Amino acid sequence: GAVVSQHPSRVICKSGTSVKIECRSLDFQATTMFWYRQFPKQSLMLMATSNEGSKATYEQGVEKDKFLINHASLTLSTLTVTSAHPEDSSFYICSAIWGTEAFFGQGTRLTVV
Amino acid sequence: QKEVEQDPGPLSVPEGAIVSLNCTYSNSAFQYFMWYRQYSRKGPELLMYTYSSGNKEDGRFTAQVDKSSKYISLFIRDSQPSDSATYLCAMGVQGAQKLVFGQGTRLTINP
């Protein structure tokens, strides 16, 4: 299967700072990637669809100015959590489509202190 | 009503037992159905993928889809402790684009 790499796997930051998370498709090109958020013992909630070369599409209730998405190449999408607050602490997961299947990164656990 | 409902468990069974995991859904437009396994603090891993009613088997895993009842199941035969994880069902209208996930069922296989 295809490989999606997400970095970092874990990050702790101070409240008010920004954090960037990278999602790479290692052995295939992905014109579309997805960013999810997962709270403990809960399901994955889609935050936004990242489209290569164009603006991301955000789900209802997700602040686009807070969660900046850049999909500058066919193998890389980044999610930047700006001015992070403790309530932004969560597990963030990206996925990329290969054929008709979605492959997920390892996830990034963000802790804002 | 959520689009996809999944019993969160937790579910605990002895090693070797047959496990049945289920999801119901309300959106009749869903055409693609997946099961993912997620170990603690890891990203989901695709287990099974189907797009038609009926059964699909892969080793110890069988995925079953009943579109008329809007019900899908994942069966695990000869369960192993290494199967202990959270299992998420996911559905989509256009392949794997914009999947909607169930809540996930936490499964523990006891040696």
mmCIF file of C-alpha atoms in Angstrom:
data_model
loop_
_atom_site.group_PDB
_atom_site.id
_atom_site.type_symbol
_atom_site.label_atom_id
_atom_site.label_comp_id
_atom_site.label_asym_id
_atom_site.label_seq_id
_atom_site.Cartn_x
_atom_site.Cartn_y
_atom_site.Cartn_z
ATOM 1 C CA GLY A 1 0.000 0.000 0.000
ATOM 2 C CA ALA A 2 0.872 3.645 -0.283
ATOM 3 C CA VAL A 3 2.813 5.420 2.441
ATOM 4 C CA VAL A 4 1.868 8.708 4.021
ATOM 5 C CA SER A 5 4.345 10.259 6.415
ATOM 6 C CA GLN A 6 3.386 12.850 8.979
ATOM 7 C CA HIS A 7 5.816 14.952 10.981
ATOM 8 C CA PRO A 8 6.263 15.609 13.829
ATOM 9 C CA SER A 9 4.622 12.744 15.662
ATOM 10 C CA ARG A 10 4.461 14.738 18.845
ATOM 11 C CA VAL A 11 4.826 18.418 19.659
ATOM 12 C CA ILE A 12 4.440 20.521 22.761
ATOM 13 C CA CYS A 13 4.159 24.258 22.354
ATOM 14 C CA LYS A 14 3.397 27.288 24.437
ATOM 15 C CA SER A 15 0.055 29.007 24.241
ATOM 16 C CA GLY A 16 0.083 31.749 21.622
ATOM 17 C CA THR A 17 2.712 30.181 19.386
ATOM 18 C CA SER A 18 2.195 28.546 15.992
ATOM 19 C CA VAL A 19 2.887 24.947 15.062
ATOM 20 C CA LYS A 20 3.349 23.462 11.603
ATOM 21 C CA ILE A 21 2.533 19.847 10.808
ATOM 22 C CA GLU A 22 3.701 18.240 7.576
ATOM 23 C CA CYS A 23 2.013 15.484 5.615
ATOM 24 C CA ARG A 24 3.907 13.795 2.800
ATOM 25 C CA SER A 25 2.914 11.131 0.319
ATOM 26 C CA LEU A 26 6.159 9.197 -0.043
ATOM 27 C CA ASP A 27 5.618 7.003 -3.074
ATOM 28 C CA PHE A 28 2.738 8.595 -4.942
ATOM 29 C CA GLN A 29 1.394 11.979 -5.886
ATOM 30 C CA ALA A 30 -1.681 13.271 -4.115
ATOM 31 C CA THR A 31 -3.649 16.155 -5.540
ATOM 32 C CA THR A 32 -5.967 15.938 -2.562
ATOM 33 C CA MET A 33 -5.153 15.424 1.066
ATOM 34 C CA PHE A 34 -7.383 15.583 4.088
ATOM 35 C CA TRP A 35 -6.792 16.846 7.620
ATOM 36 C CA TYR A 36 -8.624 15.292 10.539
ATOM 37 C CA ARG A 37 -8.755 15.972 14.223
ATOM 38 C CA GLN A 38 -9.362 13.319 16.828
ATOM 39 C CA PHE A 39 -10.130 13.851 20.492
ATOM 40 C CA PRO A 40 -9.510 11.026 22.992
ATOM 41 C CA LYS A 41 -11.875 8.095 22.532
ATOM 42 C CA GLN A 42 -13.653 9.883 19.726
ATOM 43 C CA SER A 43 -13.807 9.504 16.007
ATOM 44 C CA LEU A 44 -11.924 11.369 13.330
ATOM 45 C CA MET A 45 -13.528 14.660 12.417
ATOM 46 C CA LEU A 46 -12.701 16.066 9.019
ATOM 47 C CA MET A 47 -11.322 19.578 9.301
ATOM 48 C CA ALA A 48 -10.456 20.452 5.739
ATOM 49 C CA THR A 49 -9.676 19.197 2.265
ATOM 50 C CA SER A 50 -6.304 20.272 0.958
ATOM 51 C CA ASN A 51 -6.092 20.775 -2.801
ATOM 52 C CA GLU A 52 -2.757 21.064 -4.566
ATOM 53 C CA GLY A 53 -2.328 24.482 -6.106
ATOM 54 C CA SER A 54 -5.551 25.946 -4.768
ATOM 55 C CA LYS A 55 -7.214 27.003 -1.541
ATOM 56 C CA ALA A 56 -8.230 24.418 0.981
ATOM 57 C CA THR A 57 -11.878 23.677 1.604
ATOM 58 C CA TYR A 58 -12.813 23.882 5.277
ATOM 59 C CA GLU A 59 -15.610 22.044 7.013
ATOM 60 C CA GLN A 60 -18.272 24.000 8.799
ATOM 61 C CA GLY A 61 -17.103 25.325 12.125
ATOM 62 C CA VAL A 62 -13.388 25.108 11.346
ATOM 63 C CA GLU A 63 -11.621 28.466 11.440
ATOM 64 C CA LYS A 64 -9.572 28.819 8.279
ATOM 65 C CA ASP A 65 -7.510 31.657 9.729
ATOM 66 C CA LYS A 66 -6.544 29.512 12.680
ATOM 67 C CA PHE A 67 -5.805 26.322 10.798
ATOM 68 C CA LEU A 68 -3.776 27.356 7.774
ATOM 69 C CA ILE A 69 -3.366 24.731 5.085
ATOM 70 C CA ASN A 70 -0.848 24.868 2.282
ATOM 71 C CA HIS A 71 -0.620 22.228 -0.438
ATOM 72 C CA ALA A 72 2.244 23.560 -2.508
ATOM 73 C CA SER A 73 3.287 20.322 -4.186
ATOM 74 C CA LEU A 74 1.808 16.991 -5.159
ATOM 75 C CA THR A 75 3.512 15.270 -2.237
ATOM 76 C CA LEU A 76 3.285 17.778 0.593
ATOM 77 C CA SER A 77 0.507 19.439 2.538
ATOM 78 C CA THR A 78 1.068 21.419 5.712
ATOM 79 C CA LEU A 79 -1.288 22.378 8.515
ATOM 80 C CA THR A 80 -0.284 25.336 10.665
ATOM 81 C CA VAL A 81 -2.105 25.872 13.913
ATOM 82 C CA THR A 82 -1.759 29.582 14.553
ATOM 83 C CA SER A 83 -1.855 31.215 17.972
ATOM 84 C CA ALA A 84 -2.408 27.846 19.574
ATOM 85 C CA HIS A 85 -4.423 27.541 22.752
ATOM 86 C CA PRO A 86 -4.837 24.614 25.146
ATOM 87 C CA GLU A 87 -8.195 23.744 23.579
ATOM 88 C CA ASP A 88 -6.325 23.085 20.317
ATOM 89 C CA SER A 89 -4.563 20.178 21.994
ATOM 90 C CA SER A 90 -5.570 17.112 20.030
ATOM 91 C CA PHE A 91 -4.425 14.357 17.695
ATOM 92 C CA TYR A 92 -4.172 15.639 14.128
ATOM 93 C CA ILE A 93 -4.122 13.132 11.273
ATOM 94 C CA CYS A 94 -3.710 13.618 7.538
ATOM 95 C CA SER A 95 -4.698 11.303 4.754
ATOM 96 C CA ALA A 96 -4.031 11.105 1.046
ATOM 97 C CA ILE A 97 -5.930 9.326 -1.651
ATOM 98 C CA TRP A 98 -4.208 6.723 -3.795
ATOM 99 C CA GLY A 99 -6.524 5.273 -6.375
ATOM 100 C CA THR A 100 -9.756 4.708 -4.518
ATOM 101 C CA GLU A 101 -8.236 4.210 -1.083
ATOM 102 C CA ALA A 102 -7.341 6.634 1.687
ATOM 103 C CA PHE A 103 -4.033 6.176 3.472
ATOM 104 C CA PHE A 104 -3.296 7.893 6.731
ATOM 105 C CA GLY A 105 -0.252 9.415 8.310
ATOM 106 C CA GLN A 106 0.912 8.381 11.743
ATOM 107 C CA GLY A 107 -0.755 11.346 13.378
ATOM 108 C CA THR A 108 0.600 14.289 15.362
ATOM 109 C CA ARG A 109 -0.195 14.718 19.002
ATOM 110 C CA LEU A 110 -0.269 18.423 19.772
ATOM 111 C CA THR A 111 -0.166 19.593 23.356
ATOM 112 C CA VAL A 112 -0.497 23.298 24.023
ATOM 113 C CA VAL A 113 0.617 24.370 27.477
ATOM 114 C CA GLN B 1 -28.904 11.677 14.141
ATOM 115 C CA LYS B 2 -25.302 10.990 13.200
ATOM 116 C CA GLU B 3 -24.632 9.882 9.654
ATOM 117 C CA VAL B 4 -22.697 6.878 10.926
ATOM 118 C CA GLU B 5 -23.362 5.140 14.220
ATOM 119 C CA GLN B 6 -20.913 2.741 15.811
ATOM 120 C CA ASP B 7 -21.020 1.230 19.270
ATOM 121 C CA PRO B 8 -17.920 2.566 21.037
ATOM 122 C CA GLY B 9 -17.620 -0.469 23.286
ATOM 123 C CA PRO B 10 -15.303 -1.263 24.896
ATOM 124 C CA LEU B 11 -15.506 -4.853 23.771
ATOM 125 C CA SER B 12 -13.423 -7.517 25.491
ATOM 126 C CA VAL B 13 -13.285 -11.121 24.297
ATOM 127 C CA PRO B 14 -11.024 -14.130 24.885
ATOM 128 C CA GLU B 15 -8.374 -15.105 22.390
ATOM 129 C CA GLY B 16 -9.731 -17.277 19.602
ATOM 130 C CA ALA B 17 -13.251 -15.867 19.756
ATOM 131 C CA ILE B 18 -15.118 -14.571 16.740
ATOM 132 C CA VAL B 19 -15.573 -10.821 16.937
ATOM 133 C CA SER B 20 -18.403 -8.925 15.291
ATOM 134 C CA LEU B 21 -18.153 -5.163 14.856
ATOM 135 C CA ASN B 22 -21.018 -3.178 13.367
ATOM 136 C CA CYS B 23 -21.992 0.197 11.995
ATOM 137 C CA THR B 24 -25.265 1.622 10.798
ATOM 138 C CA TYR B 25 -25.669 4.627 8.574
ATOM 139 C CA SER B 26 -28.419 6.920 7.440
ATOM 140 C CA ASN B 27 -27.100 8.363 4.173
ATOM 141 C CA SER B 28 -28.222 6.128 1.322
ATOM 142 C CA ALA B 29 -25.751 7.888 -0.976
ATOM 143 C CA PHE B 30 -22.811 6.122 0.662
ATOM 144 C CA GLN B 31 -21.342 3.685 -1.806
ATOM 145 C CA TYR B 32 -17.910 2.889 -0.407
ATOM 146 C CA PHE B 33 -17.328 1.233 2.926
ATOM 147 C CA MET B 34 -14.084 0.785 4.782
ATOM 148 C CA TRP B 35 -12.835 -0.620 8.024
ATOM 149 C CA TYR B 36 -9.762 0.848 9.656
ATOM 150 C CA ARG B 37 -7.741 -0.392 12.605
ATOM 151 C CA GLN B 38 -6.133 2.178 14.847
ATOM 152 C CA TYR B 39 -3.603 1.328 17.507
ATOM 153 C CA SER B 40 -3.179 3.730 20.380
ATOM 154 C CA ARG B 41 -1.585 7.035 19.322
ATOM 155 C CA LYS B 42 -1.185 5.900 15.718
ATOM 156 C CA GLY B 43 -2.896 6.765 12.488
ATOM 157 C CA PRO B 44 -5.657 4.494 11.134
ATOM 158 C CA GLU B 45 -4.634 1.556 8.981
ATOM 159 C CA LEU B 46 -6.930 0.351 6.192
ATOM 160 C CA LEU B 47 -8.149 -3.206 6.743
ATOM 161 C CA MET B 48 -10.983 -3.755 4.323
ATOM 162 C CA TYR B 49 -12.595 -1.838 1.494
ATOM 163 C CA THR B 50 -15.870 -2.734 -0.205
ATOM 164 C CA TYR B 51 -18.336 -1.023 -2.448
ATOM 165 C CA SER B 52 -21.081 -3.564 -2.965
ATOM 166 C CA SER B 53 -23.494 -5.466 -0.805
ATOM 167 C CA GLY B 54 -22.355 -8.883 0.265
ATOM 168 C CA ASN B 55 -19.287 -10.349 1.883
ATOM 169 C CA LYS B 56 -15.598 -9.774 1.265
ATOM 170 C CA GLU B 57 -13.037 -11.967 2.922
ATOM 171 C CA ASP B 58 -9.345 -11.340 3.591
ATOM 172 C CA GLY B 59 -7.644 -13.859 5.817
ATOM 173 C CA ARG B 60 -9.262 -13.793 9.238
ATOM 174 C CA PHE B 61 -11.304 -10.714 8.369
ATOM 175 C CA THR B 62 -14.687 -10.611 6.644
ATOM 176 C CA ALA B 63 -16.471 -7.402 5.756
ATOM 177 C CA GLN B 64 -20.193 -7.538 5.187
ATOM 178 C CA VAL B 65 -22.357 -4.831 3.660
ATOM 179 C CA ASP B 66 -26.145 -4.746 3.608
ATOM 180 C CA LYS B 67 -27.161 -1.609 1.741
ATOM 181 C CA SER B 68 -30.868 -2.311 2.071
ATOM 182 C CA SER B 69 -30.562 -2.210 5.851
ATOM 183 C CA LYS B 70 -27.784 0.400 5.847
ATOM 184 C CA TYR B 71 -25.692 -1.863 7.993
ATOM 185 C CA ILE B 72 -22.096 -3.012 7.741
ATOM 186 C CA SER B 73 -20.113 -5.483 9.789
ATOM 187 C CA LEU B 74 -16.563 -6.639 10.273
ATOM 188 C CA PHE B 75 -15.961 -10.157 11.520
ATOM 189 C CA ILE B 76 -12.645 -11.276 12.954
ATOM 190 C CA ARG B 77 -12.092 -15.020 13.214
ATOM 191 C CA ASP B 78 -9.597 -16.674 15.523
ATOM 192 C CA SER B 79 -8.964 -13.355 17.239
ATOM 193 C CA GLN B 80 -5.456 -12.668 18.519
ATOM 194 C CA PRO B 81 -4.163 -10.329 21.234
ATOM 195 C CA SER B 82 -2.499 -8.355 18.447
ATOM 196 C CA ASP B 83 -5.985 -7.551 17.135
ATOM 197 C CA SER B 84 -6.556 -5.396 20.206
ATOM 198 C CA ALA B 85 -7.125 -1.903 18.832
ATOM 199 C CA THR B 86 -9.849 0.565 17.973
ATOM 200 C CA TYR B 87 -11.768 -0.334 14.838
ATOM 201 C CA LEU B 88 -13.330 2.455 12.830
ATOM 202 C CA CYS B 89 -15.854 2.093 10.079
ATOM 203 C CA ALA B 90 -15.783 4.746 7.373
ATOM 204 C CA MET B 91 -18.005 5.530 4.443
ATOM 205 C CA GLY B 92 -17.854 7.696 1.403
ATOM 206 C CA VAL B 93 -19.934 8.765 -1.535
ATOM 207 C CA GLN B 94 -17.079 9.027 -4.007
ATOM 208 C CA GLY B 95 -14.532 6.409 -3.145
ATOM 209 C CA ALA B 96 -12.281 7.523 -0.336
ATOM 210 C CA GLN B 97 -12.981 11.223 -0.791
ATOM 211 C CA LYS B 98 -14.332 12.938 2.348
ATOM 212 C CA LEU B 99 -14.887 9.883 4.462
ATOM 213 C CA VAL B 100 -17.343 9.916 7.340
ATOM 214 C CA PHE B 101 -16.146 7.864 10.269
ATOM 215 C CA GLY B 102 -17.934 5.981 12.967
ATOM 216 C CA GLN B 103 -16.967 6.627 16.548
ATOM 217 C CA GLY B 104 -14.751 3.574 16.683
ATOM 218 C CA THR B 105 -15.047 0.434 18.797
ATOM 219 C CA ARG B 106 -12.288 -0.292 21.267
ATOM 220 C CA LEU B 107 -11.548 -4.029 21.152
ATOM 221 C CA THR B 108 -9.426 -6.020 23.592
ATOM 222 C CA ILE B 109 -8.502 -9.644 22.962
ATOM 223 C CA ASN B 110 -7.521 -11.336 26.194
ATOM 224 C CA PRO B 111 -4.869 -14.107 26.063
#
